[in-house]
RNA sequence: GGAGUGGUAGCUCAGUUGGUUAGAGCGCCUGCCUGUCACGCAGGAGGUCGCGGGUUCGAGCCCCGUCAGCUCCGCCA
């Protein structure tokens, strides 16, 4: 396990040394150790105990001559907490255990105190056998004893310390912002907290300290950071913890996008080189525009390690007789291709499964979608359901996509964003065909996000990201460029297909803000009502500023090769946002409700339960 | 809200075409064992097969419903 305590062992009545750090240098010394009984091997005439603390394991030996000690040890249960005293001795030649850091020595006990008798555990600590997550979460305090997750939590602490260290050296100031604040009209669903002193009114837990950090810029703190808890009442995913998560929230005044990129790249380089053995594929991180990333990878969080890219073949089908394609060559529509080298001779099942996946990916855009067209380039010629319709285009296609015998190309035609997303989903689906190097960190910046997007449901223009982002070209752009073509100083940092953070250069000019909100359909009065305090602040002397807020949990996840965010959080909730250990959420007493002026009205289908 | 996936002993899992008393490894209990390190050996206890209903002479297995877990979509930066 960890070795942070190496030189500074606390010497008291419980221990003088740590199990994992004990070595031949301490031979013949009398030491005190304290920890958990990891394993016990009772030979009848001799007992071995593997004692575990958070640094590792030491082997204790109990000899039969010490009758009282022996009797005590015989009845010890695994995972009991004991404090022992004994002499460090070298192990015999053949008895050295190379698998143990302390394997060259052992401790012959002279005394043993049981601090806590452990009953049989619901699941083993020493054997890290797969255990249902439900059980692990219910007994999280036991689960956290297990080496892998214990190390994750220690690593998390160290990386947060490294972040602080780095940012403080860069003159950042850490400032705490409120946890009880007000509900914000945009973004995710809020967690609400009823107010006792103000009947009928509610606090909200912050989705992020977004407005506070911008106001701190107005207050004249040029560089702010915080390991900030963020609360969002939205459903969980493997990389999205339910309810709450932590961001390294940052904001800086008098900076431009490039300044921020340099600082964050510097920090990421520092963290990855000092905290892991992983390599950054490219440094500084490549920058890819939103439009380009959608065209090439079909997602705004691409895993650049996957060695295939989506290609555009719209132009080839402008005059095609194949209407399925040629109908999609007009403005805002496209025909996209994805080539798999050497996969043209797979079984029918291979293509059918791919087709099925494409249908799943299409489902989110509506029911009336067909599957995935493909052409296999085989020895005997091109093969596939659509070959006969595109014979005219085949030569150009082969030239443009560099197709050879043995390859297969998949097609998708339709509205631009949808088609890109479906093909991006297929690119991820095919990622399994390649071995991705987990020791490679492929960071990139996604830049030039559109400021606005068209909301089909509401039939109006919406902000596509943070409404407080500065439009590129500022007021002039808002007045002269078609709204949907305006770009924002809005960026994401992505690593290996995981979005670490969004950020933006903010809009600190009230007039530009009113104009931008106007394009999204908000009157001056509405903006004043909803964001009055922000606008007000920006009217009273606001510096240009911008920031970002990398997800701490996600960064730890990537650096520790974890597929699930709950593996790097000490006490996470389950997918249904329940804390199985603490039984949260839970009902409260009528008295508590009355005090808060609340009355619970359950949904009908829940009536009659319990 | 929707889709997928598994739910059998404390834990991890097996369970044949629907057929007698539901099995294994680990753990637990008892006994033996002085050099193990996943110690070994012998014996024992431990089961509402998630829950409810149905089909059947007979259901862990088939059908319907339902509950809880995880993954994905919606949602979320």
XYZ file of C-alpha atoms (C1' of nucleotides) in Angstrom:
687
model
C 0.000 0.000 0.000
C 1.099 3.639 0.339
C 4.354 4.833 1.826
C 3.615 8.428 2.715
C 4.579 7.921 6.347
C 8.070 6.632 5.559
C 10.178 8.899 7.735
C 7.727 10.155 10.320
C 6.370 7.269 12.321
C 4.443 8.313 15.366
C 5.920 6.488 18.311
C 3.307 5.916 20.996
C 1.822 3.082 23.006
C 0.042 1.687 19.946
C 2.867 1.632 17.456
C 6.452 2.498 16.733
C 6.503 1.308 13.126
C 4.260 0.679 10.137
C 3.653 -2.834 8.845
C 4.418 -2.201 5.183
C 7.610 -0.255 5.913
C 9.286 -2.690 8.258
C 12.578 -3.938 6.800
C 15.891 -5.535 7.755
C 17.172 -2.156 9.004
C 15.018 -2.709 12.091
C 16.348 -6.211 12.791
C 16.687 -7.070 16.497
C 14.685 -3.965 17.463
C 11.615 -4.256 19.602
C 8.720 -2.703 17.686
C 5.037 -2.044 18.304
C 2.601 -2.493 15.436
C -1.129 -1.906 15.236
C -3.644 -2.922 12.634
C -6.103 -5.456 11.302
C -5.678 -9.246 11.191
C -5.412 -9.689 7.425
C -4.870 -13.456 7.441
C -4.116 -16.083 10.036
C -2.311 -19.387 9.563
C -2.675 -21.632 12.595
C -0.291 -24.601 12.470
C -1.318 -25.898 15.850
C 2.133 -25.479 17.280
C 2.887 -22.170 15.582
C 0.690 -19.303 14.433
C 1.371 -16.748 11.723
C -0.633 -13.555 11.490
C -0.487 -11.154 8.554
C -1.025 -7.781 10.208
C -2.259 -5.001 7.938
C -2.212 -1.251 8.342
C -2.614 1.277 5.545
C 1.021 0.946 4.528
C 0.955 -2.800 3.983
C 1.522 -6.094 5.738
C 3.943 -7.585 8.262
C 4.087 -11.242 9.246
C 3.785 -11.849 12.990
C 4.957 -15.107 14.543
C 3.489 -16.514 17.760
C 5.486 -19.298 19.355
C 3.867 -21.983 21.526
C 6.180 -21.364 24.473
C 4.159 -18.232 25.214
C 1.034 -20.053 26.305
C -1.157 -17.058 27.092
C -0.251 -15.231 23.884
C -0.814 -18.400 21.906
C -4.250 -19.002 23.369
C -5.206 -15.415 22.560
C -4.044 -15.704 18.975
C -5.802 -19.025 18.462
C -9.166 -17.392 18.950
C -8.489 -14.263 16.920
C -10.919 -13.567 14.118
C -9.876 -12.147 10.766
C -10.191 -8.326 10.626
C -9.952 -7.917 14.385
C -7.897 -4.908 15.439
C -4.823 -5.723 17.502
C -1.783 -3.942 18.916
C 1.343 -6.043 19.276
C 4.897 -5.841 20.510
C 7.731 -8.018 19.330
C 11.239 -8.305 17.963
C 12.061 -7.918 14.301
C 14.022 -10.941 13.119
C 15.369 -11.948 9.720
C 13.547 -14.794 8.038
C 15.313 -18.030 7.284
C 16.763 -18.374 3.786
C 13.849 -20.341 2.329
C 11.163 -18.477 4.236
C 11.561 -15.075 2.597
C 8.388 -13.894 0.869
C 9.255 -11.804 -2.198
C 5.588 -10.842 -2.663
C 5.659 -8.802 0.548
C 7.531 -5.511 0.926
C 8.406 -6.597 4.470
C 8.968 -10.180 3.315
C 12.594 -10.417 4.428
C 11.701 -10.060 8.098
C 9.015 -11.082 10.562
C 8.058 -10.029 14.074
C 8.243 -12.535 16.930
C 5.589 -11.412 19.360
C 5.995 -10.827 23.062
C 2.573 -9.283 23.645
C -0.757 -8.894 21.901
C -3.721 -6.679 22.809
C -7.043 -7.065 21.083
C -8.544 -3.604 20.652
C -11.576 -4.824 18.742
C -12.938 -8.317 18.166
C -14.356 -8.632 14.645
C -17.304 -10.864 13.884
C -17.299 -12.678 10.529
C -17.521 -10.070 7.746
C -20.181 -9.931 5.034
C -17.409 -10.176 2.435
C -13.665 -10.759 2.596
C -11.083 -7.971 2.699
C -7.992 -10.060 1.998
C -9.404 -11.899 -1.030
C -10.431 -9.125 -3.373
C -13.111 -11.309 -4.878
C -15.752 -9.588 -7.010
C -18.526 -8.516 -4.682
C -21.876 -7.022 -5.575
C -21.732 -3.272 -5.490
C -24.872 -3.133 -3.390
C -23.125 -5.002 -0.593
C -19.930 -3.020 -0.994
C -21.811 0.256 -0.678
C -23.790 -0.902 2.329
C -20.569 -1.845 4.115
C -18.406 0.806 2.508
C -16.207 1.100 5.603
C -15.133 -2.501 5.056
C -14.840 -2.140 1.305
C -12.496 0.816 1.827
C -10.089 -1.511 3.655
C -9.478 -3.370 0.416
C -6.170 -2.529 -1.134
C -7.246 -1.243 -4.535
C -9.905 1.200 -3.428
C -7.900 2.157 -0.335
C -5.081 3.144 -2.685
C -7.514 5.065 -4.902
C -8.590 7.194 -1.953
C -4.996 7.805 -0.890
C -4.146 8.729 -4.485
C -7.092 11.093 -4.591
C -5.821 12.871 -1.494
C -2.359 13.210 -2.995
C -3.560 14.561 -6.314
C -5.708 17.160 -4.581
C -2.681 18.150 -2.511
C -0.650 18.409 -5.722
C -3.318 20.621 -7.308
C -3.273 22.953 -4.306
C 0.482 23.040 -4.280
C 0.690 23.830 -7.982
C -2.003 26.479 -7.999
C -0.760 28.212 -4.879
C 2.663 28.430 -6.506
C 0.882 30.132 -9.418
C -0.635 32.696 -7.027
C -4.108 31.228 -6.988
C -6.162 31.837 -3.853
C -8.467 29.174 -2.450
C -11.842 30.584 -1.432
C -14.881 28.736 -0.074
C -18.274 29.661 -1.472
C -21.716 28.920 -0.013
C -23.317 25.497 -0.050
C -26.738 26.923 0.702
C -27.490 29.298 -2.125
C -30.294 30.141 -4.501
C -31.805 28.104 -7.309
C -30.459 28.956 -10.742
C -32.811 29.033 -13.697
C -30.499 27.378 -16.221
C -28.822 23.997 -16.405
C -29.423 20.929 -14.309
C -32.150 20.223 -11.782
C -31.387 21.701 -8.373
C -31.386 20.023 -4.987
C -33.633 22.169 -2.819
C -33.445 22.831 0.901
C -36.530 24.270 2.584
C -36.087 27.365 4.701
C -37.406 27.312 8.274
C -37.089 31.047 8.765
C -38.750 31.870 5.464
C -41.852 29.752 4.993
C -42.365 28.606 1.434
C -38.885 29.582 0.326
C -36.014 27.301 -0.592
C -32.271 27.292 -0.787
C -30.608 25.328 -3.562
C -27.319 23.474 -3.398
C -24.904 24.877 -6.010
C -24.632 23.006 -9.311
C -21.219 24.675 -9.393
C -19.932 27.883 -7.818
C -20.192 29.508 -11.247
C -21.701 32.843 -10.282
C -19.687 33.130 -7.077
C -16.402 32.681 -8.851
C -17.283 35.267 -11.451
C -18.269 37.664 -8.671
C -14.912 36.996 -6.993
C -13.298 38.273 -10.179
C -15.377 41.433 -9.858
C -14.104 41.595 -6.262
C -10.551 41.844 -7.478
C -9.168 38.385 -6.649
C -7.291 37.728 -9.879
C -6.837 33.974 -9.517
C -9.329 31.846 -7.609
C -9.580 28.115 -7.080
C -11.506 25.717 -4.906
C -12.005 21.971 -4.609
C -15.688 22.588 -4.971
C -18.550 20.224 -4.226
C -21.196 20.437 -6.941
C -24.747 19.167 -6.651
C -26.991 18.188 -9.533
C -30.218 16.258 -9.251
C -29.758 14.264 -12.452
C -29.431 10.561 -13.219
C -26.110 8.789 -12.792
C -23.764 7.160 -15.307
C -20.574 5.155 -14.979
C -18.573 8.385 -15.187
C -21.153 10.618 -13.524
C -21.709 10.263 -9.834
C -25.287 10.712 -8.700
C -26.101 13.857 -6.792
C -22.720 15.266 -5.954
C -19.198 15.439 -7.300
C -16.076 17.581 -7.005
C -14.566 20.063 -9.401
C -11.265 21.843 -9.294
C -13.039 25.137 -9.848
C -10.837 27.905 -11.254
C -11.309 31.428 -12.532
C -8.865 34.119 -13.604
C -9.141 37.805 -14.436
C -7.451 39.607 -17.334
C -6.793 36.476 -19.317
C -7.571 35.171 -22.760
C -8.281 31.624 -23.865
C -4.615 30.909 -24.661
C -3.490 32.030 -21.192
C -5.900 29.654 -19.535
C -4.911 26.764 -21.807
C -1.256 27.275 -20.916
C -1.949 27.254 -17.182
C -4.148 24.178 -17.316
C -1.763 22.320 -19.605
C 1.039 23.119 -17.187
C -0.971 21.763 -14.298
C -2.013 18.588 -16.122
C 1.577 17.970 -17.128
C 2.700 18.486 -13.549
C 0.024 16.155 -12.186
C 0.516 13.371 -14.699
C 4.314 13.396 -14.607
C 4.571 13.559 -10.817
C 1.586 11.367 -9.976
C 1.620 8.641 -12.615
C 3.760 6.761 -15.089
C 1.384 7.589 -17.938
C 2.441 9.465 -21.050
C 0.745 12.441 -22.658
C 0.304 11.743 -26.374
C 0.758 15.348 -27.398
C 1.886 18.478 -25.574
C 0.670 21.179 -25.718
C -2.734 19.560 -26.160
C -4.163 19.621 -29.690
C -7.071 21.991 -30.272
C -9.985 20.819 -32.357
C -12.965 22.958 -33.263
C -16.420 21.719 -32.418
C -17.274 21.409 -36.078
C -14.126 19.454 -36.860
C -14.449 17.133 -33.876
C -18.015 16.290 -34.862
C -16.990 15.669 -38.473
C -13.991 13.509 -37.611
C -15.078 11.781 -34.395
C -18.832 12.303 -34.113
C -18.687 13.437 -30.493
C -17.432 16.416 -28.529
C -15.488 14.085 -26.236
C -13.428 11.976 -28.626
C -11.086 9.194 -27.584
C -8.211 10.116 -29.892
C -6.549 6.765 -29.237
C -9.089 4.966 -31.428
C -7.214 4.775 -34.743
C -10.139 5.415 -37.107
C -11.882 8.581 -38.195
C -15.189 9.395 -39.801
C -14.875 10.707 -43.356
C -17.177 12.927 -45.342
C -18.317 11.652 -48.725
C -21.253 13.996 -49.270
C -19.754 15.528 -52.413
C -19.420 12.156 -54.138
C -23.163 11.580 -54.004
C -24.484 14.982 -55.089
C -25.631 13.613 -58.455
C -26.036 9.985 -57.463
C -29.039 7.927 -58.559
C -29.087 6.483 -55.065
C -31.662 8.797 -53.533
C -31.015 7.663 -49.959
C -27.636 9.363 -50.268
C -28.215 12.107 -52.842
C -31.201 13.444 -50.908
C -28.854 14.117 -48.018
C -26.354 16.240 -49.895
C -28.175 19.528 -49.293
C -27.307 22.187 -46.693
C -27.073 20.818 -43.114
C -27.222 17.226 -44.328
C -24.369 14.872 -45.127
C -23.161 11.405 -46.060
C -20.519 10.001 -43.706
C -18.262 6.987 -44.081
C -16.295 4.916 -41.608
C -13.642 2.546 -42.967
C -12.408 -0.550 -41.168
C -9.220 -1.770 -42.771
C -9.048 -5.540 -43.184
C -12.560 -6.197 -41.834
C -14.227 -6.872 -45.182
C -14.359 -10.621 -44.726
C -15.998 -10.898 -41.333
C -18.969 -13.158 -40.722
C -22.460 -11.915 -41.418
C -22.968 -11.638 -37.661
C -20.261 -8.940 -37.452
C -22.147 -6.646 -39.821
C -25.559 -7.503 -38.374
C -24.394 -6.594 -34.862
C -22.938 -3.338 -36.117
C -26.248 -2.617 -37.819
C -28.099 -3.356 -34.593
C -25.866 -0.970 -32.669
C -26.488 1.745 -35.262
C -30.221 1.265 -34.786
C -29.825 1.659 -31.025
C -27.824 4.831 -31.531
C -30.447 6.133 -33.971
C -33.303 5.503 -31.578
C -32.671 8.741 -29.682
C -33.407 10.764 -32.819
C -36.782 9.205 -33.527
C -38.288 5.935 -34.684
C -38.169 6.241 -38.488
C -34.515 5.367 -39.019
C -33.035 2.689 -41.199
C -29.844 0.802 -40.377
C -26.265 1.070 -41.429
C -25.292 0.715 -45.091
C -21.985 -0.993 -45.799
C -19.831 -2.296 -48.625
C -17.350 -5.127 -48.214
C -14.430 -5.046 -50.616
C -13.746 -8.718 -51.231
C -11.556 -10.657 -53.642
C -14.567 -11.340 -55.859
C -15.609 -7.685 -55.839
C -17.618 -5.253 -53.743
C -20.441 -6.818 -51.769
C -23.299 -5.461 -49.710
C -26.928 -4.403 -49.847
C -26.288 -1.022 -51.473
C -23.536 -1.905 -53.940
C -25.824 -2.056 -56.952
C -27.072 1.490 -56.343
C -23.677 3.160 -56.079
C -21.727 1.476 -58.875
C -21.052 4.867 -60.513
C -19.515 6.306 -57.387
C -17.402 3.284 -56.447
C -14.166 4.344 -58.193
C -14.213 7.833 -56.618
C -15.127 6.327 -53.282
C -12.219 3.892 -53.396
C -9.831 6.660 -54.316
C -11.060 9.120 -51.705
C -11.223 6.621 -48.823
C -8.115 4.726 -49.902
C -10.089 1.476 -49.967
C -8.343 -1.799 -50.652
C -9.450 -5.383 -51.021
C -10.295 -6.740 -47.578
C -11.675 -3.457 -46.248
C -15.224 -2.586 -45.317
C -16.833 0.843 -45.325
C -19.937 1.797 -43.382
C -22.215 4.654 -44.429
C -24.759 6.833 -42.826
C -26.674 9.705 -44.413
C -28.918 12.310 -42.855
C -29.053 15.520 -40.908
C -25.505 16.645 -40.069
C -25.413 16.558 -36.262
C -27.413 13.345 -35.956
C -25.368 11.563 -38.595
C -22.111 12.617 -36.981
C -23.306 11.446 -33.566
C -24.441 8.053 -34.849
C -21.162 7.529 -36.712
C -19.301 8.685 -33.592
C -21.186 6.052 -31.648
C -20.135 3.458 -34.225
C -16.519 4.604 -33.960
C -16.680 3.965 -30.219
C -18.422 0.643 -30.852
C -15.597 -0.473 -33.142
C -12.994 0.688 -30.604
C -13.107 -2.845 -29.176
C -11.380 -4.054 -32.342
C -8.258 -2.157 -31.351
C -6.050 -2.363 -28.289
C -5.965 1.044 -26.664
C -2.973 1.865 -24.501
C -4.197 2.716 -21.008
C -0.859 4.345 -20.230
C -1.455 6.899 -22.962
C -3.239 10.113 -22.002
C -4.635 11.652 -25.136
C -5.676 15.119 -23.993
C -7.275 17.620 -26.337
C -9.127 20.912 -26.274
C -12.436 21.226 -28.050
C -12.815 24.886 -29.028
C -15.121 27.157 -31.016
C -18.411 25.817 -29.745
C -21.402 27.539 -31.304
C -22.904 30.238 -29.095
C -26.474 29.321 -30.013
C -28.366 26.307 -31.283
C -31.829 25.800 -32.672
C -34.192 24.107 -30.248
C -36.493 21.927 -32.355
C -38.969 21.327 -29.548
C -39.390 24.954 -28.536
C -38.939 26.199 -32.112
C -36.565 28.884 -30.938
C -32.888 29.743 -30.617
C -31.252 28.672 -27.333
C -27.842 29.076 -25.797
C -25.938 25.907 -26.590
C -23.740 26.191 -23.498
C -23.228 28.685 -20.727
C -25.151 31.893 -21.478
C -22.395 33.867 -19.759
C -19.775 32.904 -22.358
C -18.324 35.683 -24.483
C -19.290 35.426 -28.148
C -16.285 35.510 -30.465
C -16.344 38.923 -32.136
C -18.344 40.295 -29.224
C -21.092 42.847 -30.045
C -20.171 43.148 -33.697
C -20.665 39.432 -34.224
C -24.024 39.427 -32.464
C -25.178 42.261 -34.727
C -23.799 41.096 -38.058
C -23.305 37.305 -38.111
C -26.230 34.869 -38.506
C -26.993 33.793 -34.934
C -26.429 30.090 -35.453
C -22.995 30.765 -36.968
C -21.692 32.739 -34.004
C -18.961 30.957 -32.058
C -18.252 31.340 -28.355
C -15.086 31.454 -26.308
C -16.258 28.186 -24.867
C -14.029 25.144 -24.602
C -13.884 21.616 -23.223
C -10.868 19.643 -22.106
C -11.125 15.964 -22.979
C -8.919 12.976 -22.199
C -9.335 9.484 -23.641
C -13.006 10.011 -24.407
C -13.884 11.494 -21.042
C -14.871 15.119 -20.709
C -12.880 16.546 -17.845
C -14.365 19.992 -17.946
C -16.016 22.800 -19.766
C -14.849 26.336 -19.447
C -15.210 29.719 -21.035
C -13.999 33.230 -21.350
C -16.971 35.002 -19.790
C -19.044 37.832 -21.044
C -18.395 40.701 -18.628
C -20.101 43.423 -20.676
C -23.782 44.016 -19.808
C -24.741 45.360 -23.227
C -23.386 42.283 -24.998
C -25.188 40.144 -22.446
C -28.543 41.817 -23.058
C -28.002 41.413 -26.794
C -27.076 37.712 -26.484
C -30.042 36.975 -24.259
C -32.205 38.904 -26.712
C -31.214 36.506 -29.512
C -32.259 33.621 -27.234
C -35.621 35.318 -26.755
C -35.211 36.988 -23.370
C -36.270 40.590 -22.884
C -34.104 43.062 -20.987
C -36.538 42.874 -18.111
C -36.403 39.052 -17.975
C -32.608 39.124 -17.903
C -32.724 41.673 -15.071
C -35.135 39.480 -13.118
C -33.250 36.237 -13.619
C -29.645 37.395 -13.479
C -30.059 40.837 -11.916
C -27.230 40.464 -9.434
C -24.786 39.362 -12.122
C -25.701 42.155 -14.499
C -25.622 44.598 -11.632
C -22.136 43.425 -10.666
C -20.922 43.766 -14.234
C -22.215 47.349 -14.287
C -20.062 48.192 -11.257
C -16.584 47.446 -12.576
C -15.923 43.953 -13.893
C -12.631 42.714 -15.328
C -12.476 40.443 -18.343
C -12.200 36.914 -16.962
C -12.541 33.250 -17.693
C -12.168 29.858 -16.124
C -12.630 26.146 -16.131
C -13.454 23.423 -13.595
C -11.905 19.992 -14.209
C -13.758 17.110 -12.569
C -11.611 15.773 -9.754
C -13.357 12.390 -9.647
C -12.955 11.883 -13.389
C -9.298 12.840 -13.377
C -8.576 10.358 -10.587
C -10.577 7.749 -12.517
C -8.425 8.174 -15.616
C -5.138 8.150 -13.743
C -6.149 5.039 -11.751
C -7.588 3.153 -14.758
C -11.011 2.885 -13.137
C -14.080 2.381 -15.319
C -16.506 3.511 -12.655
C -16.486 6.835 -10.826
C -17.684 5.230 -7.591
C -14.304 3.479 -7.315
C -12.607 6.803 -6.561
C -15.199 8.220 -4.141
C -15.072 7.193 -0.498
C -18.801 7.160 0.149
C -20.709 7.267 -3.132
C -24.422 6.832 -3.620
C -25.772 4.111 -5.895
C -27.258 4.671 -9.347
C -30.615 5.551 -7.767
C -28.926 8.285 -5.686
C -29.345 6.360 -2.443
C -26.705 6.048 0.247
C -27.117 2.396 1.218
C -24.866 2.753 4.238
C -26.517 5.824 5.762
C -29.967 5.062 4.334
C -30.305 8.378 2.571
C -32.639 9.740 1.486
C -34.953 8.896 4.347
C -38.229 10.008 5.798
C -38.299 12.693 8.484
C -40.628 13.255 11.411
C -43.827 15.248 11.201
C -42.298 17.718 13.643
C -39.424 18.367 11.276
C -41.810 18.849 8.381
C -44.021 21.236 10.353
C -41.023 23.282 11.349
C -40.243 23.672 7.663
C -43.864 24.375 6.751
C -43.917 21.355 4.459
C -46.601 18.811 3.706
C -45.708 15.658 1.781
C -47.969 14.598 -1.033
C -46.823 11.288 -2.483
C -47.462 10.273 -6.083
C -50.573 8.108 -6.473
C -48.789 4.911 -7.483
C -46.808 4.957 -4.239
C -49.948 4.932 -2.130
C -50.525 1.712 -0.253
C -46.813 0.976 -0.135
C -45.483 -0.139 3.250
C -39.647 7.404 -18.274
C -37.395 3.530 -21.820
C -33.882 -0.661 -23.246
C -30.342 -4.432 -21.933
C -28.249 -7.670 -18.246
C -27.635 -10.932 -14.150
C -30.756 -12.084 -9.071
C -29.516 -19.909 -6.107
C -25.750 -20.803 1.207
C -22.403 -15.152 4.713
C -19.250 -14.393 -0.290
C -18.188 -16.030 -5.568
C -20.696 -19.231 -8.643
C -22.565 -24.317 -11.001
C -27.361 -26.481 -11.508
C -28.516 -31.270 -17.644
C -34.883 -32.070 -21.447
C -39.265 -29.737 -15.973
C -38.257 -35.348 -12.180
C -35.865 -38.453 -5.674
C -33.006 -35.296 -0.349
C -30.506 -28.195 -4.670
C -24.282 -28.608 -5.276
C -18.834 -26.661 -5.387
C -14.908 -23.304 -3.670
C -14.112 -19.686 0.052
C -15.949 -18.173 4.854
C -18.122 -20.055 9.699
C -18.085 -24.070 13.901
C -15.328 -28.586 16.047
C -10.888 -31.532 16.156
C -5.653 -32.485 14.390
C -1.111 -30.094 12.756
C 6.066 -26.144 14.604
C 7.727 -22.575 8.962
C 3.270 -21.057 6.632
C 2.388 -16.796 3.596
C -4.566 -18.236 -0.730
C -0.953 -23.187 4.995
C -2.682 -28.341 5.154
C -5.991 -32.567 6.878
C -10.788 -34.612 8.929
C -15.761 -33.694 10.385
C -20.082 -30.356 10.903
C -23.683 -26.405 10.596
C -25.744 -23.264 7.039
C -30.995 -22.507 1.531
C -38.295 -18.620 1.591
C -33.567 -20.688 -5.324
C -35.457 -11.933 -4.936
C -41.051 -11.636 -4.275
C -46.238 -12.812 -6.090
C -49.232 -15.483 -9.325
C -49.898 -19.158 -13.316
C -49.026 -23.816 -16.397
C -47.970 -28.985 -14.774
C -48.809 -35.184 -11.505
C -44.284 -32.391 -10.488
C -41.036 -25.719 -11.253
C -34.470 -23.216 -9.233
C -35.572 -24.364 -14.624
C -41.473 -22.708 -18.589
C -45.225 -18.272 -18.685
C -47.108 -13.482 -16.578
C -46.409 -9.695 -13.110
C -43.382 -7.230 -9.608
C -39.011 -5.621 -6.677
C -33.945 -4.305 -6.042
C -28.654 -3.968 -8.379
C -25.573 -2.618 -12.582
C -24.896 -0.727 -17.838
C -26.935 2.300 -21.682
C -30.719 6.050 -23.768
C -33.546 10.221 -22.186
C -31.572 13.873 -18.579
C -26.838 16.076 -17.262
C -21.284 19.972 -18.878
